[in-house]
């Protein structure tokens, strides 16, 4: 880059410096335009500030994108846990239903005065009872049938 002194020559340069004084400085821009040094400095400072702010915003975006990724991971994990929870609830619900059925069956067998309740329970065709929504009528019919065919099991 050429200096102003080289462009104007010594004589003209000294006239320009006298006219402007020592306080005013001039900067040469590559396209040949001239601007005051103060304006150049202020624009340059503004540019540096904007560049710094842009870098800061880029860092914020990177941080936010990481946060979004963490949130997405958490949402996926929540969905998985909800599915597992639903399966677990269903499993517990079925287990409770089974326990209630088993208790009802044991109670009915006890009321029927079975000598060996466990044996009577094994002889009852539970698949039919469960098939018909655990209807006590089916249990009653099967116990009656057992009393007729295997009366020695009851008092």
C-alpha positions as a printed Julia matrix, in Angstrom:
155×3 Matrix{Float64}:
   0.0     0.0    0.0
   1.4     3.36  -0.93
   1.75    6.13   1.61
   0.19    9.52   1.05
   3.63   11.16   0.95
   4.67    8.95  -1.98
   1.44    9.64  -3.87
   1.47   13.43  -3.46
   5.14   14.08  -3.42
   7.06   15.91  -0.66
   5.96   19.44  -1.56
   2.24   18.77  -1.94
   2.26   16.5    1.1
   3.75   19.25   3.3
   1.01   21.67   2.1
  -1.72   19.13   2.97
  -0.23   18.52   6.42
  -0.01   22.29   7.05
  -3.61   22.75   5.95
  -4.98   19.88   8.08
  -2.7    20.33  11.07
  -1.15   17.61  13.23
  -4.44   16.72  14.91
  -6.16   15.53  11.74
  -4.91   12.29  10.21
  -5.97   10.81   6.88
  -6.13    7.14   5.86
  -5.85    5.95   2.28
  -8.34    3.26   1.27
  -7.29    0.72  -1.37
  -9.72    2.07  -3.98
  -8.13    5.5   -3.8
 -10.73    7.23  -1.56
  -9.65    9.2    1.48
 -11.35    9.19   4.87
 -10.43   10.83   8.15
  -8.46    8.6   10.54
 -11.04    9.1   13.36
 -13.86    7.84  11.17
 -11.73    4.89  10.09
 -10.95    4.05  13.72
 -14.6     4.27  14.79
 -15.73    2.07  11.89
 -12.92   -0.37  12.61
 -13.89   -0.53  16.32
 -17.53   -1.05  15.38
 -16.48   -3.87  13.05
 -14.45   -5.53  15.81
 -17.36   -5.19  18.21
 -19.82   -6.69  15.7
 -17.4    -9.5   14.95
 -17.1   -10.23  18.66
 -20.89  -10.16  19.12
 -21.31  -12.49  16.15
 -18.85  -14.95  17.65
 -20.7   -14.75  20.97
 -24.04  -15.41  19.25
 -22.51  -18.36  17.36
 -21.37  -19.8   20.68
 -24.86  -19.29  22.12
 -26.36  -21.13  19.12
 -23.96  -24.02  19.62
 -24.86  -24.15  23.31
 -28.6   -24.0   22.55
 -28.34  -26.73  19.92
 -26.64  -28.94  22.52
 -29.44  -28.14  24.98
 -32.05  -29.0   22.35
 -30.28  -32.31  21.72
 -30.3   -33.03  25.46
 -34.0   -32.17  25.58
 -34.7   -34.47  22.64
 -32.77  -37.23  24.39
 -34.79  -36.64  27.55
 -38.05  -36.7   25.59
 -37.05  -40.02  24.0
 -36.18  -41.39  27.42
 -39.5   -40.18  28.83
 -41.38  -41.9   25.99
 -39.52  -45.15  26.67
 -40.24  -44.87  30.39
 -43.92  -44.18  29.7
 -44.13  -47.3   27.52
 -42.39  -49.37  30.19
 -44.66  -47.92  32.85
 -47.74  -48.77  30.77
 -46.53  -52.36  30.32
 -45.76  -52.6   34.03
 -49.23  -51.28  34.93
 -50.82  -53.84  32.62
 -48.69  -56.59  34.11
 -49.67  -55.56  37.66
 -53.3   -55.27  36.65
 -53.23  -58.8   35.25
 -51.43  -60.07  38.35
 -54.06  -58.48  40.62
 -56.83  -59.98  38.47
 -55.13  -63.38  38.76
 -54.78  -63.06  42.54
 -58.44  -62.07  42.9
 -59.5   -64.98  40.71
 -57.3   -67.38  42.66
 -58.72  -66.12  45.97
 -62.29  -66.45  44.69
 -61.59  -69.96  43.46
 -59.98  -70.99  46.75
 -62.89  -69.49  48.67
 -65.47  -71.34  46.56
 -63.56  -74.63  46.85
 -63.37  -74.18  50.63
 -67.14  -73.52  50.76
 -67.74  -76.7   48.77
 -66.11  -78.63  51.65
 -63.31  -80.17  49.62
 -61.07  -82.55  51.59
 -58.04  -81.65  49.5
 -58.59  -78.13  48.07
 -55.33  -78.14  46.1
 -56.25  -81.37  44.3
 -59.76  -80.09  43.53
 -58.26  -76.86  42.22
 -56.0   -78.85  39.88
 -58.93  -80.9   38.6
 -60.98  -77.82  37.71
 -60.48  -76.85  34.09
 -59.29  -73.32  34.72
 -58.85  -72.5   31.05
 -62.63  -72.63  30.61
 -63.25  -70.55  33.7
 -60.76  -67.92  32.52
 -62.15  -68.09  29.0
 -65.59  -67.13  30.25
 -64.34  -64.08  32.19
 -64.03  -65.98  35.46
 -67.76  -66.44  35.76
 -68.52  -68.14  39.12
 -71.2   -70.19  37.37
 -68.49  -72.08  35.49
 -66.63  -72.8   38.72
 -69.86  -73.96  40.33
 -70.66  -76.28  37.4
 -67.2   -77.82  37.45
 -67.26  -78.36  41.23
 -70.72  -79.99  40.9
 -69.36  -82.22  38.17
 -66.4   -83.2   40.36
 -68.74  -83.96  43.29
 -70.68  -86.32  41.0
 -67.65  -88.05  39.46
 -65.21  -87.88  42.38
 -67.39  -87.55  45.46
 -64.65  -88.89  47.73
 -62.86  -85.51  47.38
 -65.63  -83.72  49.29
 -67.29  -84.05  52.73
